Tab-separated table of C-alpha atoms and ligand atoms in Angstrom:
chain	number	residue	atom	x	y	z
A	1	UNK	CA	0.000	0.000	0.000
A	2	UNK	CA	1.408	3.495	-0.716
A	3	UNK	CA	-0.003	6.144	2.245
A	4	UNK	CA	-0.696	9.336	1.566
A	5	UNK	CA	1.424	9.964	4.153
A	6	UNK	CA	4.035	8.419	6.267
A	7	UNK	CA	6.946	9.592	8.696
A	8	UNK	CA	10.482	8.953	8.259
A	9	UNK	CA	12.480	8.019	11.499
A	10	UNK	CA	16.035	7.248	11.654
A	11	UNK	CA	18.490	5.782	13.906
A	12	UNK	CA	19.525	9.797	15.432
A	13	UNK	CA	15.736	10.082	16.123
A	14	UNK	CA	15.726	6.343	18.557
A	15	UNK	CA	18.877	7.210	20.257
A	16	UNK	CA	17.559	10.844	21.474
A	17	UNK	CA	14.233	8.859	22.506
A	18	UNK	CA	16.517	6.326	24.164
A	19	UNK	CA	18.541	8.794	26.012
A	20	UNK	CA	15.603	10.898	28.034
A	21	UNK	CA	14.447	7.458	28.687
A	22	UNK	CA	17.461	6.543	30.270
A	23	UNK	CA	17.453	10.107	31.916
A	24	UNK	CA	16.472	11.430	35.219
A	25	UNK	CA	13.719	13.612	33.349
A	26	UNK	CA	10.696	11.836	31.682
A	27	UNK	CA	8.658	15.241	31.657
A	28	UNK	CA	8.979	18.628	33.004
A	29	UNK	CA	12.524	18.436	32.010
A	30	UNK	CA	14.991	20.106	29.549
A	31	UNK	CA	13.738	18.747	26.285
A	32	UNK	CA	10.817	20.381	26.463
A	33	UNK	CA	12.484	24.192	26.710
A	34	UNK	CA	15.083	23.278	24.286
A	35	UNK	CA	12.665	21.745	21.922
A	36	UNK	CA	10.297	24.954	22.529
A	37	UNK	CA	13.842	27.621	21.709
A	38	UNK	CA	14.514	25.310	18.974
A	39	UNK	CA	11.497	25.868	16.642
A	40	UNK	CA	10.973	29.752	18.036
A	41	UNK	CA	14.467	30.209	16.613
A	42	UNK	CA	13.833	27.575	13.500
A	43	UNK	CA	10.832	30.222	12.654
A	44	UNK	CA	12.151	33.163	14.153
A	45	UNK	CA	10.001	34.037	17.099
A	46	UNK	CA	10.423	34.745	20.246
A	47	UNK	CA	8.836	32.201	22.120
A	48	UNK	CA	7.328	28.907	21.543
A	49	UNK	CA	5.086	26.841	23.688
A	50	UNK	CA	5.262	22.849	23.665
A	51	UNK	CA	1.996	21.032	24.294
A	52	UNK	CA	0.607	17.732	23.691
A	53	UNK	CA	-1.288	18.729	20.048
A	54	UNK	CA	-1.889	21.193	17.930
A	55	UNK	CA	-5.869	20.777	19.093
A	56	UNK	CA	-4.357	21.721	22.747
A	57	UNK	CA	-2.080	24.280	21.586
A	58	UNK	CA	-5.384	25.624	19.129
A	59	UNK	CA	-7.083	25.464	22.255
A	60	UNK	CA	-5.102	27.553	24.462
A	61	UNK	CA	-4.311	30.169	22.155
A	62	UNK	CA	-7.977	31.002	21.867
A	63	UNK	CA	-7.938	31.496	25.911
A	64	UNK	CA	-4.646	33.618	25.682
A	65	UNK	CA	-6.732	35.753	23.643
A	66	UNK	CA	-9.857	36.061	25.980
A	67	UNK	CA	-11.771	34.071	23.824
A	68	UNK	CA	-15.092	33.372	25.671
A	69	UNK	CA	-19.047	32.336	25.511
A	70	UNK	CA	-19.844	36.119	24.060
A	71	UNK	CA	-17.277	35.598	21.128
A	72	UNK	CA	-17.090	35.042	17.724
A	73	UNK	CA	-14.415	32.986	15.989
A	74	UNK	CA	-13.804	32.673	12.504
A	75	UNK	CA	-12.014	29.819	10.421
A	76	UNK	CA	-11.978	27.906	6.907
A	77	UNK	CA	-14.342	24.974	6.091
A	78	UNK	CA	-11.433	23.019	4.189
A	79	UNK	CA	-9.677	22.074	7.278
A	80	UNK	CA	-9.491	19.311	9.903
A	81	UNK	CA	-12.164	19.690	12.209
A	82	UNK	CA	-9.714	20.916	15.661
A	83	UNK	CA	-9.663	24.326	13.448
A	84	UNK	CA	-13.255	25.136	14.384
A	85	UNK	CA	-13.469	23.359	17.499
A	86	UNK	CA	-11.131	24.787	19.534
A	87	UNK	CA	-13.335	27.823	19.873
A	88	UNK	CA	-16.874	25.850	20.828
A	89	UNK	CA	-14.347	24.814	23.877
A	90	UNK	CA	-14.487	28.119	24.673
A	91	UNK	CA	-17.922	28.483	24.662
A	92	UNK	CA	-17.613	31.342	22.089
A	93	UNK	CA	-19.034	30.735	18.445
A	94	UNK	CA	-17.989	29.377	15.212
A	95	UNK	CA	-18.280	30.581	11.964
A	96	UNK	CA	-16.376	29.819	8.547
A	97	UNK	CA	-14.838	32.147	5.787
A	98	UNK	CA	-14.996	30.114	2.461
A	99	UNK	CA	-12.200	29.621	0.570
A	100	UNK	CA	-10.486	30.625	-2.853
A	101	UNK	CA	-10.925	27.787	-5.070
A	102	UNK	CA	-7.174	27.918	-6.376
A	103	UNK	CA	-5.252	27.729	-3.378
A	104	UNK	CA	-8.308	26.086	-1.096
A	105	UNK	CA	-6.824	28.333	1.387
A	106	UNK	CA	-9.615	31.368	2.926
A	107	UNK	CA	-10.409	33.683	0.648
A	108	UNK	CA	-9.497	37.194	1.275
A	109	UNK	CA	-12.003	38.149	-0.605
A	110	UNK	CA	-14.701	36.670	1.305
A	111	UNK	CA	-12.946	37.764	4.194
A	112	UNK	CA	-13.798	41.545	3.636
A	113	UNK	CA	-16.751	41.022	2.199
A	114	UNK	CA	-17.989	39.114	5.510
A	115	UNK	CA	-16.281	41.247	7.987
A	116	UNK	CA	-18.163	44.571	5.923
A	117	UNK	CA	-21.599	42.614	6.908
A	118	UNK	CA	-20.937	41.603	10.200
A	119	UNK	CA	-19.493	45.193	11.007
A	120	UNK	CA	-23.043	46.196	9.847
A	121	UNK	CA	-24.655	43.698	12.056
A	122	UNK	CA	-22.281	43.927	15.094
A	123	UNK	CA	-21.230	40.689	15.244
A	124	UNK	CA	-17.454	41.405	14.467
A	125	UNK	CA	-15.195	38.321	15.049
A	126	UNK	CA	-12.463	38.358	18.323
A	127	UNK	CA	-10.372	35.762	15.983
A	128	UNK	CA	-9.475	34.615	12.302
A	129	UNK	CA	-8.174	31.229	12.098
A	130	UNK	CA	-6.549	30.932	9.217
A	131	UNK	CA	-5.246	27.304	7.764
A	132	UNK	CA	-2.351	26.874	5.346
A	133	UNK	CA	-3.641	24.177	3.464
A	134	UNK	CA	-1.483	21.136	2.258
A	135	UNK	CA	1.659	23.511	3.648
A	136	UNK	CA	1.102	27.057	1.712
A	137	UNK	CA	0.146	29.802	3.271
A	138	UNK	CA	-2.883	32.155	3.753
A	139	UNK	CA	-2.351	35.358	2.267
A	140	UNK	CA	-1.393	36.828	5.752
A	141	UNK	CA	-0.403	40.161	4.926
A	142	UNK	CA	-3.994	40.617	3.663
A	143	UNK	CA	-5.208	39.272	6.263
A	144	UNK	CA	-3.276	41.667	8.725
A	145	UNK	CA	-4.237	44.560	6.869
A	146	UNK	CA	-8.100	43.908	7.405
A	147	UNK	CA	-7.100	42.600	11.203
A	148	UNK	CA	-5.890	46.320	12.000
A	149	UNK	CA	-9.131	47.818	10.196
A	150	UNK	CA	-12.221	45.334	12.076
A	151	UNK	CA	-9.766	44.634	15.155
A	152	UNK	CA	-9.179	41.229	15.446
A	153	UNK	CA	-6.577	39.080	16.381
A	154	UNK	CA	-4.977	36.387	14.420
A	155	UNK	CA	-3.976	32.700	15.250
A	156	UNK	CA	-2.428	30.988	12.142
A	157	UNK	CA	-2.983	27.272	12.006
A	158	UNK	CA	0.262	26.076	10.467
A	159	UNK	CA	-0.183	22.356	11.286
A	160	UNK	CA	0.891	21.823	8.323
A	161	UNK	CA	3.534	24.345	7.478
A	162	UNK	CA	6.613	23.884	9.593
A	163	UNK	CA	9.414	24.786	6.964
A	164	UNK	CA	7.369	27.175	4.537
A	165	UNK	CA	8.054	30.260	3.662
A	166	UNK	CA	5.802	33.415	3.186
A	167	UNK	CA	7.615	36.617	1.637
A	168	UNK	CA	10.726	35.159	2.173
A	169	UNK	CA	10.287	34.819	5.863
A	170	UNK	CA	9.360	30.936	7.621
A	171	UNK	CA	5.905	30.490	8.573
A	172	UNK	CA	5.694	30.807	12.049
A	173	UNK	CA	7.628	34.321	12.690
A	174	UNK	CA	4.093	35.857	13.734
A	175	UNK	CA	4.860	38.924	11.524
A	176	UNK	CA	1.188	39.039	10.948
A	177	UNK	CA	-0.253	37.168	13.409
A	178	UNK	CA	-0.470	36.934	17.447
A	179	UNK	CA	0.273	32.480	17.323
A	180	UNK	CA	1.063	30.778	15.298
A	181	UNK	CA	0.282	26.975	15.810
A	182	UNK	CA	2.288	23.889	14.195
A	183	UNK	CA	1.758	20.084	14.612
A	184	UNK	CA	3.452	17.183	14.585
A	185	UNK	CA	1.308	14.774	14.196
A	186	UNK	CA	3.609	11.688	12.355
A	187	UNK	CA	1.814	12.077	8.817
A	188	UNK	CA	2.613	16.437	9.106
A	189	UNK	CA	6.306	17.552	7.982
A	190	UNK	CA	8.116	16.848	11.553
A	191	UNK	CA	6.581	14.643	14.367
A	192	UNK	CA	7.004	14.292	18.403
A	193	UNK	CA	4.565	11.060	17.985
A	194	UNK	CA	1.318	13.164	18.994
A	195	UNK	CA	2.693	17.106	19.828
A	196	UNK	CA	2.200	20.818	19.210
A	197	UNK	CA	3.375	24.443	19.861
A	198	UNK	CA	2.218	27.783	19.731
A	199	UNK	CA	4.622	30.632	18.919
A	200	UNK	CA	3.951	33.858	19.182
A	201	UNK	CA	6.407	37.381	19.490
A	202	UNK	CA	4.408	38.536	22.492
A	203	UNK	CA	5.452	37.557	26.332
A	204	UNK	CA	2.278	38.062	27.986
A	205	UNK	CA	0.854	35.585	25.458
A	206	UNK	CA	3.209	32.914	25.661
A	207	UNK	CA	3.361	33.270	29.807
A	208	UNK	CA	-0.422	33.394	29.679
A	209	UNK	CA	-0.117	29.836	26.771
A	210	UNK	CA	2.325	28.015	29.376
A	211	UNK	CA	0.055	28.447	32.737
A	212	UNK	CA	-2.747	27.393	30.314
A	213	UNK	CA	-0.920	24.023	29.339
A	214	UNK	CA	-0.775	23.374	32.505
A	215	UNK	CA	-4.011	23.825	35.061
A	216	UNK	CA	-3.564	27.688	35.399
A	217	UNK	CA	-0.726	27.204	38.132
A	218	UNK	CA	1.906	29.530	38.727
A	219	UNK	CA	5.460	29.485	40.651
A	220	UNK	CA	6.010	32.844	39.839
A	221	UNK	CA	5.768	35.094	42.544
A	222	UNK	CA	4.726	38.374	40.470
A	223	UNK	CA	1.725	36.852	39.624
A	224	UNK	CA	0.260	35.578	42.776
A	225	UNK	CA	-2.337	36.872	45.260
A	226	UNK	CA	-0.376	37.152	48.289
A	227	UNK	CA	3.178	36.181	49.538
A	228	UNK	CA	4.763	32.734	49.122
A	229	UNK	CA	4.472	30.572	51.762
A	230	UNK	CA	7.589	28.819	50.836
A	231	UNK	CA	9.713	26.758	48.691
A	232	UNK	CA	6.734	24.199	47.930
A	233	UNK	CA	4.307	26.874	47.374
A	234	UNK	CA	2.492	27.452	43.693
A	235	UNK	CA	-1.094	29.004	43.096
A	236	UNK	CA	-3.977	28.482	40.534
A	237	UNK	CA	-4.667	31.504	39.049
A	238	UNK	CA	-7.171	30.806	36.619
A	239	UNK	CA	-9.002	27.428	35.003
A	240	UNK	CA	-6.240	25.224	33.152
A	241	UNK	CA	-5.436	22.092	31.310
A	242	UNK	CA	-2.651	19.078	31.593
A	243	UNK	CA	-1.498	19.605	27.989
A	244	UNK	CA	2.220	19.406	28.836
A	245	UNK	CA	4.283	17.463	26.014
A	246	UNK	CA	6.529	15.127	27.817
A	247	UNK	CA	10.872	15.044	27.118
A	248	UNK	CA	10.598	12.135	25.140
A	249	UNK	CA	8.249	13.478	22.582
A	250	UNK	CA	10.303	16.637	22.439
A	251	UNK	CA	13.546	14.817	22.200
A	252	UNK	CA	11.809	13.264	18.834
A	253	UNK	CA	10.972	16.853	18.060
A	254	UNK	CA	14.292	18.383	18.345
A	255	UNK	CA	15.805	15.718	16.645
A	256	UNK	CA	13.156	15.610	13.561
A	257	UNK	CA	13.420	19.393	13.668
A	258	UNK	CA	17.406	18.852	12.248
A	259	UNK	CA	15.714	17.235	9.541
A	260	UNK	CA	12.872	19.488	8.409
A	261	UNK	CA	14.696	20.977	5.410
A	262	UNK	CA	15.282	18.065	3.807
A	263	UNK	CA	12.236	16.577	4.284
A	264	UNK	CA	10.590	19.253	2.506
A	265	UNK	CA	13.042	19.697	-0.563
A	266	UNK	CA	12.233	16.064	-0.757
A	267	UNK	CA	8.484	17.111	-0.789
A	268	UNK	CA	9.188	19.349	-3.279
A	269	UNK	CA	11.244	17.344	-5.491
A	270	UNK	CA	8.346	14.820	-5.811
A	271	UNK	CA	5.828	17.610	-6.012
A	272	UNK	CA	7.716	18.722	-8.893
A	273	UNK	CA	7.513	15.571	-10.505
A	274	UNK	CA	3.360	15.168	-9.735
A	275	UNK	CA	3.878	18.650	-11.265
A	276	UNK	CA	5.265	18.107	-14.721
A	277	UNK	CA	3.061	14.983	-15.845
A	278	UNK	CA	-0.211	15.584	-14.231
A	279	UNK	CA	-2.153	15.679	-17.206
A	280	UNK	CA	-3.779	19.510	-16.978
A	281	UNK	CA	-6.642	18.494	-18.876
A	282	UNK	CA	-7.884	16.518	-16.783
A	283	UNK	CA	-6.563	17.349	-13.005
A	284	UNK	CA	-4.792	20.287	-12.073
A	285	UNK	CA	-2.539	20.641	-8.834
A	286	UNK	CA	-3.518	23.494	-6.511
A	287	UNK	CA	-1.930	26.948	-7.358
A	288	UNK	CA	1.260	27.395	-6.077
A	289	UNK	CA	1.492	31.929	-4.859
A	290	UNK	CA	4.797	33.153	-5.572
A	291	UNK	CA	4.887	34.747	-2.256
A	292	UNK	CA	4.424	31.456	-0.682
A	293	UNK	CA	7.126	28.795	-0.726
A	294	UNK	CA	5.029	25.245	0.580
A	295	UNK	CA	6.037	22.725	3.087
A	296	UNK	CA	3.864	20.664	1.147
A	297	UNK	CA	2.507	18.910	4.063
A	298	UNK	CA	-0.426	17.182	1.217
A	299	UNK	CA	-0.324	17.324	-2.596
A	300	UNK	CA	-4.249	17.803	-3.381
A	301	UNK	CA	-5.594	18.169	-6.567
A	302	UNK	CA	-8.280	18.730	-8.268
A	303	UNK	CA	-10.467	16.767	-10.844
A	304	UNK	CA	-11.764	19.238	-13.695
A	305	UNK	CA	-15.691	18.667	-14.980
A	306	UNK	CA	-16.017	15.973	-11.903
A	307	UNK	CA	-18.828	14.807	-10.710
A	308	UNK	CA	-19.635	13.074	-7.473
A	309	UNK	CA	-19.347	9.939	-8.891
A	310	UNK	CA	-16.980	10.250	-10.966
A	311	UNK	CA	-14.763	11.336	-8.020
A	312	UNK	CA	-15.230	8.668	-5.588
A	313	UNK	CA	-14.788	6.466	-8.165
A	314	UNK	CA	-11.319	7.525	-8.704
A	315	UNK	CA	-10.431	7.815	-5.150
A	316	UNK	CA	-12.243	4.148	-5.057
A	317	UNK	CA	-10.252	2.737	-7.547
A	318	UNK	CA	-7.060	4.138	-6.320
A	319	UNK	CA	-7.349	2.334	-3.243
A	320	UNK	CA	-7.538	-0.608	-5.378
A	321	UNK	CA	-4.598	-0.511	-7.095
A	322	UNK	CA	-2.817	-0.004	-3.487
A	323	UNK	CA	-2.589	3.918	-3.630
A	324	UNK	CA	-3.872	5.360	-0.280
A	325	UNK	CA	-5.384	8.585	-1.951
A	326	UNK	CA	-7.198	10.848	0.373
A	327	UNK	CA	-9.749	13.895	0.697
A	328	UNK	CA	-8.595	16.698	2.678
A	329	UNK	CA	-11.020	17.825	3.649
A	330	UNK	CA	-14.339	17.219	4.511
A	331	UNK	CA	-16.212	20.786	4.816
A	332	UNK	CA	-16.363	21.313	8.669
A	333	UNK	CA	-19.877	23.035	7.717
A	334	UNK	CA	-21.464	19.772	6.749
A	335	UNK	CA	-20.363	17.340	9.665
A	336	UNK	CA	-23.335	16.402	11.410
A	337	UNK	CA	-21.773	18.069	14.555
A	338	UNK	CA	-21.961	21.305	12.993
A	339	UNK	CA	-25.184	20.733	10.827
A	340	UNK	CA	-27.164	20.034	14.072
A	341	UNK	CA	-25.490	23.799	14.716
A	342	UNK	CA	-27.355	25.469	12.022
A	343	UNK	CA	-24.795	25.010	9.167
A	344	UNK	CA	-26.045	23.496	6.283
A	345	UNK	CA	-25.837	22.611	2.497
A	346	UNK	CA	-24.753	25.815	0.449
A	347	UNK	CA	-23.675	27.709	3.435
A	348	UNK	CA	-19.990	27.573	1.822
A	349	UNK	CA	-20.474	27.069	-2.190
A	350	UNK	CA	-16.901	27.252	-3.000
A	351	UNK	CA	-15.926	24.652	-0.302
A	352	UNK	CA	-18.819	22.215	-0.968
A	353	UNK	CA	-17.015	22.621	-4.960
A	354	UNK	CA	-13.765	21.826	-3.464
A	355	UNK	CA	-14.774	18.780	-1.796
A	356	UNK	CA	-16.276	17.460	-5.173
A	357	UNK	CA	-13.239	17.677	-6.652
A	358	UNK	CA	-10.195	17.164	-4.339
A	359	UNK	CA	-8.104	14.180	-4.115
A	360	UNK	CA	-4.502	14.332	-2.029
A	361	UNK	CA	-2.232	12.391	-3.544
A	362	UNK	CA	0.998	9.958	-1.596
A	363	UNK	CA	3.196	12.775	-0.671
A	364	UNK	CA	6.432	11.941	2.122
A	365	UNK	CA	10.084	11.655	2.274
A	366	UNK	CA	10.217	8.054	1.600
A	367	UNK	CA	8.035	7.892	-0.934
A	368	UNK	CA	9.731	6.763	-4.315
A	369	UNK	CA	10.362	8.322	-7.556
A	370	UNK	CA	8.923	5.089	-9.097
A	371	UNK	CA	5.914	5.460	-7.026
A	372	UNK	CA	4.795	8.972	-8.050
A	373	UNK	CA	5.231	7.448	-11.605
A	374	UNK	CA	2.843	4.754	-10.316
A	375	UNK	CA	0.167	6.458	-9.108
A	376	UNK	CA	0.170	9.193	-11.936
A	377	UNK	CA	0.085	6.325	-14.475
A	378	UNK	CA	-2.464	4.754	-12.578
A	379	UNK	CA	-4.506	7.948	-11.914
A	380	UNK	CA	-4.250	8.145	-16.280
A	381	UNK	CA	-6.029	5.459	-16.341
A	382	UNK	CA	-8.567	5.754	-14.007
A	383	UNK	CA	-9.554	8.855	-15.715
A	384	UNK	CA	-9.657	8.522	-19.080
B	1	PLP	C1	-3.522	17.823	12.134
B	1	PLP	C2	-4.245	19.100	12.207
B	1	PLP	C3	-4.688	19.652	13.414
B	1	PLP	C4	-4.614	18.910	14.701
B	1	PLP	O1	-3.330	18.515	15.015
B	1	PLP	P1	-3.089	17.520	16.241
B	1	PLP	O2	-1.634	17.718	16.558
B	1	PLP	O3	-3.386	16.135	15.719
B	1	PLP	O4	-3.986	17.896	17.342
B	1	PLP	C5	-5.267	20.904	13.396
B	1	PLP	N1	-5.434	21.583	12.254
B	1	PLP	C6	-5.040	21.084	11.067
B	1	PLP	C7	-5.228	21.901	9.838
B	1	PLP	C8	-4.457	19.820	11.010
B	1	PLP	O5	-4.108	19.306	9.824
């Protein structure tokens, strides 16, 4: 079976696993700081805050910013459902920005054009999530511009965008955005096994993140209500989580982190070959921005004149012929979840078009050469 995707893990990876293992420190201990400095400075921000996923990390980034039950949040319906989710934890609400049908990324144009209504009707969102699908990202400059103008703040979801660029700077250096929020789940570009982190260029938010991750406690002494009543002393200080990432996952982190260049020049070698012999008339890759340089966390493309059958049929008959393809993703609007809501069919035209259409394609570092040729040949004859 090919998978969509797949991690790589290599002998340096076991040994630094090993090694906390055979350490004094199992959690709470160094990795986790020195993983945390490692991506800030990979992505060049000023802090970065480990937790167990980049749900948890979504999560508390939405507290950090006061989200609450009087809120509105805003995200894209092509995404995994934890983009939308994290704000119902916070009791505030949900609502989705549809997407430009090149990139499947949100649409900046729909952005305006929904923030101009809901200026009108007073129902402003506190947060934009964006998503930067399949590893490209949002236009966030855009995005920034119209944050300033309607006030809101910005958390990007990068889960899938360690190691891209945007303007010539990595994803992840917050220059227009509050967080930033990666994952490393194993099939995204690095993994800790299940793990996540927020960065962000602002202290208060990231010492606001880490008492979040972990139950609202507090050791420092600034912070507390009255005087320490000694070396074992710590206070709550507000309602928080155990979303701590442990030293062995972040020992896998650092050490995949070492790795995360090649592993996406490899991505984009074999995107470049997906590239070249798709046959346009028939499928076309998602548009590539020249201001964006991908991590290509998915390859997705999309079938022209499909239908619905004519689409599952090909991701049907994939699966036959051993190719994991995929769909990513299923509108968020349109799970029952969300449905039972008040979302329904037609609430997001250009993502219910998407989804007709989409198929992700094997994409990961040890994916073959002769395997892209595979499932293109294979895809060739599906389709014609
Ligand atoms: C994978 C993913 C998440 C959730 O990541 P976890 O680390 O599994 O919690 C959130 N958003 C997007 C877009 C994702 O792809």
């Amino acid at each position: 079976m090919i998978q969509y995707g797949k991690q790589f893990i290599d002998q340096t990876d076991i040994d630094a696993v090993v090694d906390v293992l055979k350490s004094d420190w199992l959690t709470q201990g160094p990795k986790v700081p020195a993983f945390e400095d490692a991506v800030a400075s990979y992505c060049k921000a000023e802090h970065g805050v480990a937790v167990n996923s980049a749900t948890s990390a979504l999560h508390i980034a939405c507290l950090a910013l006061d989200v609450g039950s009087n809120d509105i949040v805003w995200t894209s319906p092509i995404s995994f459902v934890a983009s939308a989710n994290c704000a119902l934890y916070c009791g505030a609400k949900i609502d989705f920005v549809d997407i430009d049908l090149n990139t499947g990324n949100m649409s900046v144009f729909e952005l305006e054009k929904k923030l101009l209504l809901a200026e009108q009707n007073n129902c402003l969102p506190k947060v934009v999530i964006p998503v930067h699908l399949a590893g490209q990202s949002c236009d966030m400059q855009a995005i920034h511009k119209l944050a300033l103008k309607y006030d809101f703040k910005i958390v990007e979801d990068a889960s899938h965008a360690i190691g891209a660029k945007y303007l010539d700077k990595p994803v992840g250096c917050c220059e227009f955005s509050d967080i930033c929020v990666f994952s490393f789940h194993p099939v995204k570009i690095i993994t800790s096994a299940e793990g996540g982190m927020a960065v962000t260029n602002n202290q208060e938010l990231a010492k606001r993140l880490r008492k979040l991750r972990s139950h609202g406690i507090t050791s420092d002494p600034t912070e507390m209500t009255e005087p320490s009543h000694g070396p074992w002393y710590y206070q709550q200080v507000e309602l928080g989580f155990n979303y701590r990432m442990t030293d062995l996952h972040a020992a896998l982190g650092i050490s995949q982190l070492s790795k995360v260049d090649e592993f996406v020049n490899q991505r984009h070698f074999l995107a470049q070959i997906y590239d070249t012999h798709l046959d346009l008339n028939l499928i076309r890759p998602l548009h590539q921005s020249d201001t964006c340089y991908s991590a290509y966390h998915l390859y997705i493309v999309q079938l022209k004149d499909s239908d619905i059958t004519r689409h599952k049929n090909a991701i049907t008959q994939l699966r036959a012929a051993g190719i994991i393809g995929h769909l990513h993703y299923i509108p968020i609007h349109l799970q029952p979840y969300y449905q039972a809501m008040g979302f329904s069919v037609g609430d997001f035209p250009n993502a219910e078009k998407y989804y007709q259409g989409a198929i992700t394609l094997p994409l990961h570092p040890t994916l073959q050469e002769q395997e892209v040729h595979f499932v293109l040949n294979t895809l060739q004859q599906i389709l014609n």
